[in-house]
XYZ file of C-alpha atoms in Angstrom:
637
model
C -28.552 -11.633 28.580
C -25.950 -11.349 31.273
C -25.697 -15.178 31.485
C -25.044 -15.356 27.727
C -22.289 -12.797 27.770
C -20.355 -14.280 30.552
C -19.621 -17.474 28.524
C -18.345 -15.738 25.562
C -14.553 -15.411 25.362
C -12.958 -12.563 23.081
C -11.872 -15.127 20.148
C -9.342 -13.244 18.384
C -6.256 -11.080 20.050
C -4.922 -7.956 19.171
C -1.309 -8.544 18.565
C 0.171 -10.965 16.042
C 2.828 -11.887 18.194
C 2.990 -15.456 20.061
C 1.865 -15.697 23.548
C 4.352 -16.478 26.452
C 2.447 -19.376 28.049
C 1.185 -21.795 25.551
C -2.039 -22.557 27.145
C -5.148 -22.035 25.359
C -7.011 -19.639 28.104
C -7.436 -16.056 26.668
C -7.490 -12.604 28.776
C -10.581 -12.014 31.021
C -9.963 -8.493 30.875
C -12.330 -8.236 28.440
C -14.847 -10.941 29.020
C -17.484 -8.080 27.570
C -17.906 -6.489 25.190
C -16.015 -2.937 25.314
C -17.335 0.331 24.728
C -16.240 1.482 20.922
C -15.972 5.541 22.183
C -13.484 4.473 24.656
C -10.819 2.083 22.393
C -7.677 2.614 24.150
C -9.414 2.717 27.619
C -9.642 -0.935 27.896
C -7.164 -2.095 25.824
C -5.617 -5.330 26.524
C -1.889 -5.265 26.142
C -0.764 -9.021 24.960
C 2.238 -10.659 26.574
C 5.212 -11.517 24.125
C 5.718 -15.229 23.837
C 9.343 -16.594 25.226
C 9.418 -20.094 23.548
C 12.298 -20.895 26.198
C 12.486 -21.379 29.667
C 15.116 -17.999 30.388
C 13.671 -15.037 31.242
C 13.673 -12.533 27.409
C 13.326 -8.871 27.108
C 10.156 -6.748 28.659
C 8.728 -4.811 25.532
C 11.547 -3.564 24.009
C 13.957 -3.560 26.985
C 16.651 -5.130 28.018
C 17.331 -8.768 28.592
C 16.331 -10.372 32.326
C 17.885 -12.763 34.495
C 16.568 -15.724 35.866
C 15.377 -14.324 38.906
C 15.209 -10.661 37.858
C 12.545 -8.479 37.611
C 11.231 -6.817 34.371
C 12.306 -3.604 33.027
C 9.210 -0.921 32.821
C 9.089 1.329 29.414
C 8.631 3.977 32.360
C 10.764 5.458 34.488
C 10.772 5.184 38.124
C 9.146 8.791 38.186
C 6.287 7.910 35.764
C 7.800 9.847 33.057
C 9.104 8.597 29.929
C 12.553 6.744 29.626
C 14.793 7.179 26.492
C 14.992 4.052 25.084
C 17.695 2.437 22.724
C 15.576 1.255 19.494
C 16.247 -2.675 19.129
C 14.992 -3.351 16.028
C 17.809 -3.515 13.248
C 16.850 0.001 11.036
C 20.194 -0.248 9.874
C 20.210 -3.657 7.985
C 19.396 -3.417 4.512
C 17.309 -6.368 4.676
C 14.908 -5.117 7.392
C 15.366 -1.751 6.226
C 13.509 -3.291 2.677
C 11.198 -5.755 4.542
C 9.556 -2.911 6.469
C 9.409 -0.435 2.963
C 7.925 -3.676 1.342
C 5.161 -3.909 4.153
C 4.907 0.131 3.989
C 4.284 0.241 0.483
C 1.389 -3.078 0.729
C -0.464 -0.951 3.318
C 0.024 1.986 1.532
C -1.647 0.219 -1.357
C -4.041 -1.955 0.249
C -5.620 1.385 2.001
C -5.727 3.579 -1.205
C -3.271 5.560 -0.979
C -4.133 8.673 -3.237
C -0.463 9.070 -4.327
C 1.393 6.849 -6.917
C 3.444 4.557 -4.126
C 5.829 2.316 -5.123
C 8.789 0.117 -3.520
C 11.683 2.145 -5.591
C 9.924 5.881 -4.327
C 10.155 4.456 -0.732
C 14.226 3.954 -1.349
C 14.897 7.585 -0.124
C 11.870 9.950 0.039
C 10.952 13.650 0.160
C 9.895 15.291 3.152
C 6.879 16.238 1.262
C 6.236 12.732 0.563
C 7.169 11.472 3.920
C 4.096 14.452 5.267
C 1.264 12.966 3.126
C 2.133 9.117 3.986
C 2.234 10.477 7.313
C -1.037 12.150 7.353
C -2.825 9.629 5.319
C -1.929 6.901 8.292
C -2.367 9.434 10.958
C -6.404 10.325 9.379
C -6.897 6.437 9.495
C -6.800 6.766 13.564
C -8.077 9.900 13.803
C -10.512 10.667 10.557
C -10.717 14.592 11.107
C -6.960 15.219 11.104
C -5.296 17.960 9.194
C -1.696 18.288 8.983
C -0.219 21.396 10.637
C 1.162 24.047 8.255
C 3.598 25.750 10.563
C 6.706 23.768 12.015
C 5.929 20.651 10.777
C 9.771 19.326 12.079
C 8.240 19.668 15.758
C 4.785 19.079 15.605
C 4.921 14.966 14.400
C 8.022 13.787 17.181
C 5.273 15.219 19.673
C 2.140 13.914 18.160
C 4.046 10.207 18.377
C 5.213 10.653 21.377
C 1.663 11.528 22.495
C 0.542 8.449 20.767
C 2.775 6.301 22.555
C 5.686 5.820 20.243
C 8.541 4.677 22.831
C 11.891 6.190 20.840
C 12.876 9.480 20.439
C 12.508 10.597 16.660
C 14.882 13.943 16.482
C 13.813 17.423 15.192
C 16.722 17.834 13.000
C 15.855 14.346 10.839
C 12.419 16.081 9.716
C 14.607 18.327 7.838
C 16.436 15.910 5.784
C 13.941 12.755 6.056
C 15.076 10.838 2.764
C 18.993 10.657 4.048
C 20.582 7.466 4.331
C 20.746 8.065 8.601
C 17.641 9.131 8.854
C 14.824 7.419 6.859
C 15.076 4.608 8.902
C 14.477 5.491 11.959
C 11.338 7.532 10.068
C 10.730 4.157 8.750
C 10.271 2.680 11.694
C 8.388 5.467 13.199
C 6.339 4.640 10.373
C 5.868 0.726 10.517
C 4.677 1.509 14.297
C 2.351 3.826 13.489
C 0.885 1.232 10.837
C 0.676 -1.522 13.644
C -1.468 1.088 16.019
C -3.504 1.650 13.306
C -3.972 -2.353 12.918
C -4.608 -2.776 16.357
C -7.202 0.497 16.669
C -8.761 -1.590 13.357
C -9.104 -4.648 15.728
C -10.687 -3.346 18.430
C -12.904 -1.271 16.793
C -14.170 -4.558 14.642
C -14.532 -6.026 18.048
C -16.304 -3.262 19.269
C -18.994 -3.622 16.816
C -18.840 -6.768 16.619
C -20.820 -7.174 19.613
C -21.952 -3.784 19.312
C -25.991 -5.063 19.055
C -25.589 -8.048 21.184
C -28.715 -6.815 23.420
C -32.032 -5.163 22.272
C -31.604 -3.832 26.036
C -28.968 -1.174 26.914
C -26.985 -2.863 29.563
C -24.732 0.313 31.394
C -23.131 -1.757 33.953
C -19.641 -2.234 31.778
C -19.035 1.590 31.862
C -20.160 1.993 35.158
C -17.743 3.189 38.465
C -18.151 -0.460 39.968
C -17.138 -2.206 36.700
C -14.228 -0.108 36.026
C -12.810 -0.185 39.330
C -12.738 -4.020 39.095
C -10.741 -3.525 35.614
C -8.492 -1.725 36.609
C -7.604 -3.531 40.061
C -7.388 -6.502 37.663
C -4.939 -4.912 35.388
C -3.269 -3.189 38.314
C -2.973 -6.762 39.734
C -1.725 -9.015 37.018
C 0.446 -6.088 35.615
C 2.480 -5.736 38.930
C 3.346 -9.767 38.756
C 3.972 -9.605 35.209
C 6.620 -7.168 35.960
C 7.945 -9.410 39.325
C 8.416 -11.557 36.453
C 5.054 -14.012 36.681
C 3.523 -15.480 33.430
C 0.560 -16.897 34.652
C -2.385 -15.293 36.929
C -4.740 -18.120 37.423
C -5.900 -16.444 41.185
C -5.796 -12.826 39.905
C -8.461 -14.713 36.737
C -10.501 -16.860 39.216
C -10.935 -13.738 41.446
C -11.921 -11.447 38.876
C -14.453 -14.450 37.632
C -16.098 -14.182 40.812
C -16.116 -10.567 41.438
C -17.752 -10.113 37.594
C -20.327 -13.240 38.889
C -21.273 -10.958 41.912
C -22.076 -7.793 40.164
C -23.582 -9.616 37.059
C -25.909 -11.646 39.333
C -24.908 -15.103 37.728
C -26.643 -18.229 38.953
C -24.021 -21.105 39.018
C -26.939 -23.503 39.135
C -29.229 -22.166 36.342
C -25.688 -22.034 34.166
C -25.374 -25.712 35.024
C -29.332 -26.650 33.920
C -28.927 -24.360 30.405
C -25.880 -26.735 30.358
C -27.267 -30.062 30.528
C -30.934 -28.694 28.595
C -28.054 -27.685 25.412
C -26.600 -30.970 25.356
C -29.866 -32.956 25.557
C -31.017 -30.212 22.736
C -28.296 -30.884 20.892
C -28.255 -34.408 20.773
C -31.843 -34.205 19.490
C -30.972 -31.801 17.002
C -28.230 -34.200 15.353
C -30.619 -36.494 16.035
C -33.148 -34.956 13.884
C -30.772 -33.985 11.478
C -29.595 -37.679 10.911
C -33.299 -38.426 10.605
C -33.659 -35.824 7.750
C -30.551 -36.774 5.834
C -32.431 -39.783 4.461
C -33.454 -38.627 0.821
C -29.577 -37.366 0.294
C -30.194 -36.872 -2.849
C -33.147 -34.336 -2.936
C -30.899 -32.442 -0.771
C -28.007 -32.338 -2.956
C -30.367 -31.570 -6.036
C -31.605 -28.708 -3.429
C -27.930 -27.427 -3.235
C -27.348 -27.441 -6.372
C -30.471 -25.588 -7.333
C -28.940 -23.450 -4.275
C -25.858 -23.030 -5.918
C -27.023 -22.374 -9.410
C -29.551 -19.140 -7.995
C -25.837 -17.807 -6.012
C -24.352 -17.852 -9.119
C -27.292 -16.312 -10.958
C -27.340 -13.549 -8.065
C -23.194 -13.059 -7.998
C -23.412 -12.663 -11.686
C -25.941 -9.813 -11.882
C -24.426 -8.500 -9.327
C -21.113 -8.334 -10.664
C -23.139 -6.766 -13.649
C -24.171 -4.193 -11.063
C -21.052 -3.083 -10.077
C -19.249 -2.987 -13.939
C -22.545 -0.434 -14.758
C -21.546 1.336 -11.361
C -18.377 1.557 -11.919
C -18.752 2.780 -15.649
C -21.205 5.404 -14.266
C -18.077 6.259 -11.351
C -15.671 6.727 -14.599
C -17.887 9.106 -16.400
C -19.063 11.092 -13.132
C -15.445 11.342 -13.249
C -15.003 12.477 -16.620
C -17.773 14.971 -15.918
C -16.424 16.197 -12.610
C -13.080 17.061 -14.367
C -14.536 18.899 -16.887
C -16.501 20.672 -14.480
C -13.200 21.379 -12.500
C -11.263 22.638 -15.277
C -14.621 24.839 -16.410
C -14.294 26.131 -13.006
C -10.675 26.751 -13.073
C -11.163 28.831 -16.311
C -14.232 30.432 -14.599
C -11.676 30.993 -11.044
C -9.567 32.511 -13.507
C -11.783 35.053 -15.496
C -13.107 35.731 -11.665
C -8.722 36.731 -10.878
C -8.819 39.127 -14.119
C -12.238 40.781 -13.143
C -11.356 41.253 -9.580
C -8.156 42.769 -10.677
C -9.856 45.070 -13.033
C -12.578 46.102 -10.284
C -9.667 46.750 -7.872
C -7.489 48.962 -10.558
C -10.978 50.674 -11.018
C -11.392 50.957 -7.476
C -8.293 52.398 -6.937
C -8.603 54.683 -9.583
C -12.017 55.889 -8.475
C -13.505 58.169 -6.142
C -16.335 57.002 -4.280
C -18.858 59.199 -1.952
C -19.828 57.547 1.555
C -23.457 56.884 0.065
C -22.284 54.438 -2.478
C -19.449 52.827 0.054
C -22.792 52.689 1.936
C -24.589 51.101 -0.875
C -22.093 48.964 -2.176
C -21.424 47.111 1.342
C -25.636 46.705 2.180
C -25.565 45.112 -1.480
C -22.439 42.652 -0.863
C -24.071 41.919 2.697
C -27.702 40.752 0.600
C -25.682 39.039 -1.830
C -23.711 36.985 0.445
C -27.085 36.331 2.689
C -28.300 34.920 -0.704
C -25.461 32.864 -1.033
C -25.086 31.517 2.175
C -28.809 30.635 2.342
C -28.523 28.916 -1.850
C -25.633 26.882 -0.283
C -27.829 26.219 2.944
C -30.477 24.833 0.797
C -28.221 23.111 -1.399
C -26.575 20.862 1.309
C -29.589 20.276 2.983
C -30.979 19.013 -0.359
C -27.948 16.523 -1.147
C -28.388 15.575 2.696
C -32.056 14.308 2.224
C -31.644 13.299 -1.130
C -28.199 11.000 0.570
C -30.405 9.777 3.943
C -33.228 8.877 0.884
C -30.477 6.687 -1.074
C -29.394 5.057 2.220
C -33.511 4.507 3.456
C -33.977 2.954 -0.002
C -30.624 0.742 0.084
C -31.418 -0.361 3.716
C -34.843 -1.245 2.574
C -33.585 -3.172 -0.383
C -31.241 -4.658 1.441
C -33.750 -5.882 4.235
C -36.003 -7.202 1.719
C -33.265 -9.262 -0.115
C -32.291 -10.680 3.239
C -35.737 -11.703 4.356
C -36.344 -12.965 1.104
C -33.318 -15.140 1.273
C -34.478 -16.350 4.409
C -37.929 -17.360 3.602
C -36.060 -19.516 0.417
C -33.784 -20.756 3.044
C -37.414 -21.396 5.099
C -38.935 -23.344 2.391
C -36.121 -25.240 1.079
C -35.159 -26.032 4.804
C -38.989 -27.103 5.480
C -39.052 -28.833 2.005
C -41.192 -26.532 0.132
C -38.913 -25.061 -2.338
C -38.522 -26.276 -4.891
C -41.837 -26.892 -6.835
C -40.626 -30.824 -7.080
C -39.978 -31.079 -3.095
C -41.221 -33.119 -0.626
C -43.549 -31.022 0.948
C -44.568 -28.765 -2.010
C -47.276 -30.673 -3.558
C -46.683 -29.786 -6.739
C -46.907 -25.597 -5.767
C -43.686 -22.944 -6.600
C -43.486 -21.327 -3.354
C -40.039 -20.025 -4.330
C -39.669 -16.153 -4.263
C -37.403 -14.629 -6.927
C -35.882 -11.569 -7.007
C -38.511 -9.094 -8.647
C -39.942 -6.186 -6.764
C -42.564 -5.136 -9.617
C -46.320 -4.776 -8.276
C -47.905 -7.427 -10.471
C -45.148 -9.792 -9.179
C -46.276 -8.850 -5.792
C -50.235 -9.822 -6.245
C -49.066 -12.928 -7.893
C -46.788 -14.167 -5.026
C -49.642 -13.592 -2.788
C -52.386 -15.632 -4.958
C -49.782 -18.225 -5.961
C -48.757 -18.492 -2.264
C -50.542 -17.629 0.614
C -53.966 -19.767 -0.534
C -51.770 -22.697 -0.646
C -49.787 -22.036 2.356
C -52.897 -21.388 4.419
C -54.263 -25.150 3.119
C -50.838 -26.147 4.313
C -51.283 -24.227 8.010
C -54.623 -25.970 8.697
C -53.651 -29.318 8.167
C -50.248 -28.818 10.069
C -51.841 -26.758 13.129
C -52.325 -30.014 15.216
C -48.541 -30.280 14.656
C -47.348 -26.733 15.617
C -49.012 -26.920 18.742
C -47.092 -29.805 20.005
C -44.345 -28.369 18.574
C -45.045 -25.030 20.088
C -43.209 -25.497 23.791
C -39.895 -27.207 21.740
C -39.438 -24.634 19.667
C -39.582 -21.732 22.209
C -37.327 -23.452 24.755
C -34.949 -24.043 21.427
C -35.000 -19.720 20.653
C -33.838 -19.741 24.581
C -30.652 -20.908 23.865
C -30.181 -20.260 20.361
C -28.521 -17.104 21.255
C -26.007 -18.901 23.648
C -25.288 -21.510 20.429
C -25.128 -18.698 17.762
C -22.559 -17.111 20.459
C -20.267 -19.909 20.635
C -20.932 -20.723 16.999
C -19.455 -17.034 16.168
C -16.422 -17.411 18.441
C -15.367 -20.864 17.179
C -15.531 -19.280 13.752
C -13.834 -16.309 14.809
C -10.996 -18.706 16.145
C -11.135 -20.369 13.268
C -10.841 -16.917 11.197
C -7.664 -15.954 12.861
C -5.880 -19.072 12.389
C -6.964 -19.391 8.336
C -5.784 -15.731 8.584
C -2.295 -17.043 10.388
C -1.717 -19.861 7.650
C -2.436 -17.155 4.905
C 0.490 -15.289 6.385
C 2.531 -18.517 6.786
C 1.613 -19.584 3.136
C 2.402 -15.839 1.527
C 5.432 -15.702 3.548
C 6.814 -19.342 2.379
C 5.135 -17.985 -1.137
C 7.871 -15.641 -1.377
C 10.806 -17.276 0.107
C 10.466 -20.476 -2.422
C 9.878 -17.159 -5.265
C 13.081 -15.817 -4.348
C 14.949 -18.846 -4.275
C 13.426 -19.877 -7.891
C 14.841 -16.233 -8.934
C 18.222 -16.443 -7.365
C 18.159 -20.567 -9.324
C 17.478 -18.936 -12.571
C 19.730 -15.732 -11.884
C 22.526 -18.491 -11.118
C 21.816 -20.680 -14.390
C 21.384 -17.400 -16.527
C 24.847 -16.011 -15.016
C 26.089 -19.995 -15.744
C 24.477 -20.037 -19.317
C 25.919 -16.672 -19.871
C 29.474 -17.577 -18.675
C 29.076 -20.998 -20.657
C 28.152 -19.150 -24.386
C 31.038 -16.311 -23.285
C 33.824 -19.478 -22.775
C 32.320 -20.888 -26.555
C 32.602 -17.961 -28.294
C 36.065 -17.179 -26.928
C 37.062 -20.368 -28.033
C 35.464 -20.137 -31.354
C 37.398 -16.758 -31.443
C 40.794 -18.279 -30.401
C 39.813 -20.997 -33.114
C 39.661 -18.496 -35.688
C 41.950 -16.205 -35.025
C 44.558 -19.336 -35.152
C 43.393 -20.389 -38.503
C 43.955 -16.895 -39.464
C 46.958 -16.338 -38.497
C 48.352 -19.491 -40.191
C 46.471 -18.237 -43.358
C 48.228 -15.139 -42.636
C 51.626 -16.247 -42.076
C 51.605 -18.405 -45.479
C 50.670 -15.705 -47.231
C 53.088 -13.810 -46.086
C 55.576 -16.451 -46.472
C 54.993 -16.249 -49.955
C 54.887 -12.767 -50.071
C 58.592 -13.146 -48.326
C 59.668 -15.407 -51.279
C 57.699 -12.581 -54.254
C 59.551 -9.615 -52.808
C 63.029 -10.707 -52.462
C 63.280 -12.324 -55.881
C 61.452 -8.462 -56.570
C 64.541 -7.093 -54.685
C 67.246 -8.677 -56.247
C 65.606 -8.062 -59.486
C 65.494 -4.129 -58.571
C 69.253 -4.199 -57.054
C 70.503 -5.688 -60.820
C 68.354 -3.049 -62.754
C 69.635 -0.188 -60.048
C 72.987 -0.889 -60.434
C 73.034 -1.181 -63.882
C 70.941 1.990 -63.980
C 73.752 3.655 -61.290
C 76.578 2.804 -63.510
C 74.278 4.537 -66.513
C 73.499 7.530 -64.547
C 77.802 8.005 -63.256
C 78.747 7.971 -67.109
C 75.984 10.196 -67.706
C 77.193 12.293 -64.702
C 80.898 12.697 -65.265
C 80.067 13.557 -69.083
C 77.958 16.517 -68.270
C 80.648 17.516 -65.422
C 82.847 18.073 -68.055
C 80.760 19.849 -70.085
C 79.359 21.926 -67.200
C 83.186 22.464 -66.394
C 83.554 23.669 -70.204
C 80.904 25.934 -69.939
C 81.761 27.428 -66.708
C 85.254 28.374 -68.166
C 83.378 29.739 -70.771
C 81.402 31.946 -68.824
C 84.333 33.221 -66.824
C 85.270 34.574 -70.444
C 82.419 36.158 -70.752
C 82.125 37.983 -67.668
C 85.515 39.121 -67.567
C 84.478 41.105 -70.808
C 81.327 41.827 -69.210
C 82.897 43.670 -66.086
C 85.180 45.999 -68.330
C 81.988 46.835 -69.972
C 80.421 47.387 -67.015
C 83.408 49.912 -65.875
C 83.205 52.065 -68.924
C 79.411 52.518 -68.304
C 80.025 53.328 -64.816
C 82.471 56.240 -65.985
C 79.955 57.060 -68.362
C 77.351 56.992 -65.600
C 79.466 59.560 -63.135
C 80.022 62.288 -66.044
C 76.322 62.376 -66.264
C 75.281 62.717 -62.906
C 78.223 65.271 -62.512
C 76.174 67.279 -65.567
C 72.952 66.953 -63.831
C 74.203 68.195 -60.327
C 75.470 71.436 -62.223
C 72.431 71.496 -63.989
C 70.579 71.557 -60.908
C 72.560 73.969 -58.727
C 72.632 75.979 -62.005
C 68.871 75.771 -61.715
C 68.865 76.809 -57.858
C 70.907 79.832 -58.230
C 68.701 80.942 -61.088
């Protein structure tokens, strides 16, 4: 077991960014496995990648000179340093590139809350706290988020975490402001990346979690940990002298992990030479059984055709699971709102049983009885609730028992097709078969069962007889081939990892040139539409201009002729007004003279008319004078 696990190399790294020395060896720091309790214990910090020969910056520090040493994100005290944040938070472009990759992590962990690019412009503090507590309960499941002085609690749990900038307490107060949601942003985008990296490890972790039947405690032991850390104590000191390489710090740690493992050099070298012999005679064997190609593509294909058969039921499986989620659903909500109605009735009666209680007088028997019957009642409760949870506990650990099982059986049932098709028994029409279906299908029923066995085993045991001459010989092959299978299915898994992470790399690559050439086709047909656009705008100003010419020429005959209409209409009025005018003086100096005539006339009259006038005013004075003496006669009566 040891030998195995010192010749597997970790096959994946933990940061995305390019290495520094373009050499294909990978960190020996963790040449085991690592302990999945313990993830940031042994983590193993990748070097950024300088793709030039001067000396770049040291994290996120400033740049070094040629012969310079690197600047530590620590001070020369151990404590923290206040460092200037590098990254551009206040370009637009990287300020949308990092809510882009918020809001796809967002959505790729299901996030509860509706999450989109255009919320992410300028959020609420309230929605900055649950994207910040959803991320934060991905690293640490059982976190809750404080209720009291939130503004100081999250710059301290970042800067706990690690988080190497200073995020202020007065930006929690205002988080969706134009200066200060990106520097939350990026607070944000680093938090995502631990969470990534915690994700690594921990598939790592269990990865190679059940490498061993045997526990093996010599990786967590003092003797094992001291040589870590004088390793990384080692090769962190010249990294920051300003080495890229540690090729005598590596080969030293080699040998000290060959001394405590116990590793024999020369047994290593025998497995060696024994796997390439073995593997030569397994291509060798393989070539030999490649002959009838095309039984073995009408094998695949039978292969292929029982996949599809299985990926189809069960994609059944999960539509009838997932229409039985939607109506637990339905049920659960109209359970909640029944229970929100009953929380409510529960609100009015407590309210009534307190004005009643208030109201009331109560002796110190009942008080008495009243609390030794709440105390039975919630006994009874807790003990129903008790029983309840212990029920949906066994009745959950039943479910998984019954899953596992299920799942063990499909497995080793795949396997003994794989067996039989591999050994040419399956199917019925194989080589070896002789005319018997030793193919296992899917069916778990009890009659199935008995006729596997009878349809089967007698056949297979005719089989075993006549080939027992044959698996003795091949008795001592086969177990020096299980010896290093485990070494082969090792390497096998590594070179697939390897090949994992790059497929995974030119995903990234492929998405990322995805969207560039998308954006470019956009901004082409933004620029023809804007071209169309200004093209149909210039036509239909000249068809305007067009018209509005014609138009105007219509106009200005017409009102040529108009011109011509209303001045022979002029001088046609002008001869009838004159002649009228001339009419209308005669007529005018005729009735002047008899208005004159009149006039006189009525001078005449009201000459006569004021001498009239004067003899009734005369008249008019004796009579008043008559009534005054009346009336003083009257007084003095």
């Amino acid at each position: 077991f040891i030998k195995v696990k010192m010749s597997r190399r970790p096959s994946s790294r933990y940061s995305e960014m390019p290495m520094r020395v373009t050499d294909q060896r990978t960190s020996l720091v963790n040449a085991t496995p690592q302990n999945k309790d313990n993830v940031f214990g042994k983590l193993n910090i990748p070097k950024p990648q300088s793709t030039t020969s001067e000396r770049r910056t040291s994290f996120f520090g400033k740049g070094i000179g040629l012969g310079g040493q690197r600047n530590s994100m620590f001070g020369a005290y151990g404590g923290p340093e206040k460092m200037k944040d590098p990254r551009p938070l206040h370009d637009k472009a990287f300020v949308q590139q990092c809510i882009k990759q918020l809001c796809e992590f967002l959505v790729e962990r299901g996030f509860p809350g509706s999450v989109t690019v255009k919320s992410l412009q300028s959020p609420s503090t309230k929605e900055f706290l649950k994207i910040f507590e959803f991320i934060y309960t991905l690293l640490e499941p059982s976190f809750q988020m404080p209720t009291a002085k939130v503004e100081e609690e999250i710059p301290k749990m970042l800067k706990d975490l690690g988080y190497p900038f200073a995020l202020s307490k007065s930006s929690m107060y205002s988080i969706g402001a134009p200066h200060t949601w990106p520097q939350a942003l990026g607070a944000l985008i680093w938090l995502i990346d631990a969470v990534k990296l915690f994700g690594g490890l921990r598939e790592q972790s269990l990865l190679f979690s059940d490498f061993s039947d045997e526990p093996c405690d010599i990786e967590d032991g003092a003797e094992y940990n001291k040589l870590l850390m004088e390793y990384c104590s080692d090769t962190y000191n010249k990294f920051m002298q300003g080495a890229d390489t540690f090729d005598d710090e590596d080969a030293d740690y080699v040998n000290k992990l060959r001394k405590l493992y116990n590793v024999d050099e020369a047994l290593l070298q025998s497995l060696q030479e024994k796997h390439a012999m073995l593997m030569e005679h397994v291509e060798r064997l393989e070539r030999e059984s490649q002959t009838d190609r095309l039984a073995g593509k009408r094998t695949e294909k039978l292969r292929l055709q029982a996949d599809l058969q299985k990926l189809q039921n069960y994609r059944c499986t999960l539509e009838a699971h997932k229409t039985g989620l939607e109506n637990k659903a339905a049920v659960l909500a109209e359970e909640l709102e029944a229970a929100d109605m009953q929380l409510e009735g529960l609100k009015q009666e407590r309210t009534r049983l307190q004005h009643i209680l208030e109201n009331q007088k109560f002796t110190p028997a009942d008080i008495e009885r009243i609390n030794r019957e709440r105390n039975e009642l919630q006994q009874t409760v807790h003990s129903l609730n008790q029983s309840l949870e212990e029920a949906e506990q066994l009745v959950w650990n039943e479910e998984v028992n019954l899953s596992k099982a299920k799942e063990k059986a499909e497995m080793m049932v795949a396997e003994y097709n794989k067996l039989g098709r591999k050994l040419k028994l399956i199917p019925q029409s194989a080589e070896n078969a002789c005319g018997h279906d030793f193919e296992i299908r899917a069916d778990y029923s009890a009659t199935t069962i008995t006729q596997y066995k009878t349809q089967i085993q007698n056949p297979l045991k005719n089989m075993m007889v006549d080939v027992e001459d044959e698996y003795s010989r091949l008795t001592n092959v086969k177990l020096s081939l299980e010896e290093t299978v485990e070494q082969v299915k090792s390497n096998i898994f590594d070179k697939q990892n390897d090949i994992k992470h790059l497929k995974e790399q030119v995903r990234r690559v492929d998405q990322q040139l995805e969207h560039d050439m998308q954006e470019m086709a956009q901004e082409e047909e933004k620029w023809a539409a804007e071209v169309d656009s200004v093209e149909a705008h210039k036509k239909r100003l000249e068809k305007n201009v067009m018209q509005g010419f014609e138009e105007s020429e219509e106009e200005l005959k017409a009102a040529q002729q108009q011109y011509h209409v209303v001045v022979q209409e002029t001088n046609e009025e002008n001869r009838m007004v004159s002649k009228n005018l001339t009419d209308v003086l005669n007529s005018a100096a005729n009735h002047l003279c008899a208005v004159e005539k009149h006039c006189n006339e009525q001078l005449k009259r009201f000459g006569k008319l004021k001498e009239v006038i004067r003899e009734d005013e005369a008249d008019m004075k004796q009579l008043t004078d008559l009534v005054d003496d009346f009336i003083k006669k009257v007084n003095n009566i």
